[in-house]
Tab-separated table of C-alpha atoms in Angstrom:
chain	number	residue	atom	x	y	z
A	1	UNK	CA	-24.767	-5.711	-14.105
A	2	UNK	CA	-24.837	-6.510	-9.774
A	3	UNK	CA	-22.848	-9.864	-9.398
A	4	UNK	CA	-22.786	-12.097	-5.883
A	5	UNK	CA	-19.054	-10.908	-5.228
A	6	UNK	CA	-18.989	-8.574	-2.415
A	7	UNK	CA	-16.508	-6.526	-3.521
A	8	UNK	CA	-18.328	-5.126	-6.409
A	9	UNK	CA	-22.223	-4.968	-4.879
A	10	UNK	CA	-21.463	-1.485	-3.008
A	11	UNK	CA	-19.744	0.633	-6.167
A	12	UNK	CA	-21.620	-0.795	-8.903
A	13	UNK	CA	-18.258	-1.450	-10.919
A	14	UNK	CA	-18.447	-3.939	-13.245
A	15	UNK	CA	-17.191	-7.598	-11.939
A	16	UNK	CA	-14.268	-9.404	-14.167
A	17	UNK	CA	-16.252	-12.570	-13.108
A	18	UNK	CA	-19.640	-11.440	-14.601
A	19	UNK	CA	-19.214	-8.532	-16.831
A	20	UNK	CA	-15.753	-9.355	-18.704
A	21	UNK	CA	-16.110	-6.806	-21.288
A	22	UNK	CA	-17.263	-4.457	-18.689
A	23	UNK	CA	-14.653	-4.885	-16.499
A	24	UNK	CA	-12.056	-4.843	-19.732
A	25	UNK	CA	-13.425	-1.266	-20.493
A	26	UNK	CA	-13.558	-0.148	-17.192
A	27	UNK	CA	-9.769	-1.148	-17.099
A	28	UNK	CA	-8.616	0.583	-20.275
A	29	UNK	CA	-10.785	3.779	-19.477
A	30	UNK	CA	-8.166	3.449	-16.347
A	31	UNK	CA	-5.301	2.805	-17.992
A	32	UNK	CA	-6.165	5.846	-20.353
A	33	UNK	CA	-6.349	8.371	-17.345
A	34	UNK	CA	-2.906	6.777	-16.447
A	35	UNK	CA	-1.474	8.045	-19.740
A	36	UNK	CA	-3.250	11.437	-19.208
A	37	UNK	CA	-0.963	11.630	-16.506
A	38	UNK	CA	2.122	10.503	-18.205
A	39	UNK	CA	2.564	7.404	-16.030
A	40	UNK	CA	4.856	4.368	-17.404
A	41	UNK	CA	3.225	0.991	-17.177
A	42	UNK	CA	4.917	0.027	-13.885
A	43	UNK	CA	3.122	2.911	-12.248
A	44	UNK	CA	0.128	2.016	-14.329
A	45	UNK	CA	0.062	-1.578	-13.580
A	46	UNK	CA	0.824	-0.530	-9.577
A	47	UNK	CA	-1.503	2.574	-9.125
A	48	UNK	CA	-4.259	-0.069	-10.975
A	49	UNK	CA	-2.835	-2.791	-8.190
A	50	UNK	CA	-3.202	-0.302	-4.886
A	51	UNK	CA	-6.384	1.839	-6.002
A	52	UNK	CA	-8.494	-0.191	-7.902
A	53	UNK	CA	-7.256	-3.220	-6.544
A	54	UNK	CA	-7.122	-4.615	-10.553
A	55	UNK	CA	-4.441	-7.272	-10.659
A	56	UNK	CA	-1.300	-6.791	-12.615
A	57	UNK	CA	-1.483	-9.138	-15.041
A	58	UNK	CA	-4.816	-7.516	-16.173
A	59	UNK	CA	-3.822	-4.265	-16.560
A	60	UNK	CA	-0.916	-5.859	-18.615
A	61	UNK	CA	-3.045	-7.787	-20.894
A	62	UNK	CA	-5.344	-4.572	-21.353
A	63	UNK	CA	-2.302	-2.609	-21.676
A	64	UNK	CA	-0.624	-4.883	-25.023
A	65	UNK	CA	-3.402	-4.940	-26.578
A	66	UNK	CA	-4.094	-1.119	-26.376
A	67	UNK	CA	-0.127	-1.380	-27.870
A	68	UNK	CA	-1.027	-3.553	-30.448
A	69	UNK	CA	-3.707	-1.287	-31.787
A	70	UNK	CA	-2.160	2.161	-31.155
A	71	UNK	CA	1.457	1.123	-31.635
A	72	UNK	CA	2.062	4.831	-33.262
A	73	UNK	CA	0.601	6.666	-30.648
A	74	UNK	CA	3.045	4.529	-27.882
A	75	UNK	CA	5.651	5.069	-29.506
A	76	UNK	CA	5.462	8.851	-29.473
A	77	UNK	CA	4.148	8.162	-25.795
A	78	UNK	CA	6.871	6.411	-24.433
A	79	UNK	CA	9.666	8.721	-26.388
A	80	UNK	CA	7.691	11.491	-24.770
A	81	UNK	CA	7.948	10.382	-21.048
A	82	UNK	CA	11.344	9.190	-21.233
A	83	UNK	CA	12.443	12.858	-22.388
A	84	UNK	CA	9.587	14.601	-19.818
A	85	UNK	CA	8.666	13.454	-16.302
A	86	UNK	CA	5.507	12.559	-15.436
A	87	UNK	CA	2.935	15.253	-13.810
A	88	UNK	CA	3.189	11.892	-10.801
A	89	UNK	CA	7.005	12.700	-10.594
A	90	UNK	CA	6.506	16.091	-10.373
A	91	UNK	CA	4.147	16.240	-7.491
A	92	UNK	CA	6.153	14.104	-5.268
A	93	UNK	CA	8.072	15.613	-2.920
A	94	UNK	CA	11.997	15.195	-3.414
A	95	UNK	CA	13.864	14.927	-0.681
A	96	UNK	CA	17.717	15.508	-0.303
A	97	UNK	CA	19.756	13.607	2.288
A	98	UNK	CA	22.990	15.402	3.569
């Protein structure tokens, strides 16, 4: 669906404005590549923020309700990352200071 709001004419993304559900998808199909990754929600809800320019609160709202449904499956998720770090954390570089 094209909307008037510039930022969403060039990509063809759907608009939160005009396409809710759309945009709602388009969200949690994001927020699932996040957990592909093994990203927590803070680097969910920022990576959202900086590259899709989604705002937090959002993401967060997409996010608990994806928990609500799947509370199992997060569960497992977050026990997993906690023990695990993230394929994110393990491409940045480390640096030492001495």
């Amino acid at each position: 669906m094209w909307c008037g709001h510039e930022r969403h004419r060039d990509h063809g993304l759907p608009c939160f404005h005009c396409d809710p559900r759309g945009y709602i998808r388009m969200v949690q199909h994001l927020i699932e590549k996040c957990l592909v990754l093994r990203m927590s929600w803070d680097d969910t809800v920022h990576a959202l923020a900086r590259r899709a320019g989604i705002r937090p609160l959002i993401t967060l709202t997409v996010w608990k309700e994806l928990l609500k449904e799947n509370r199992s499956f997060f569960h497992e998720y977050f026990r997993e990352i906690s023990i695990r770090p993230s394929v994110c954390e393990s491409l940045r570089p480390s640096y030492s200071i001495h």
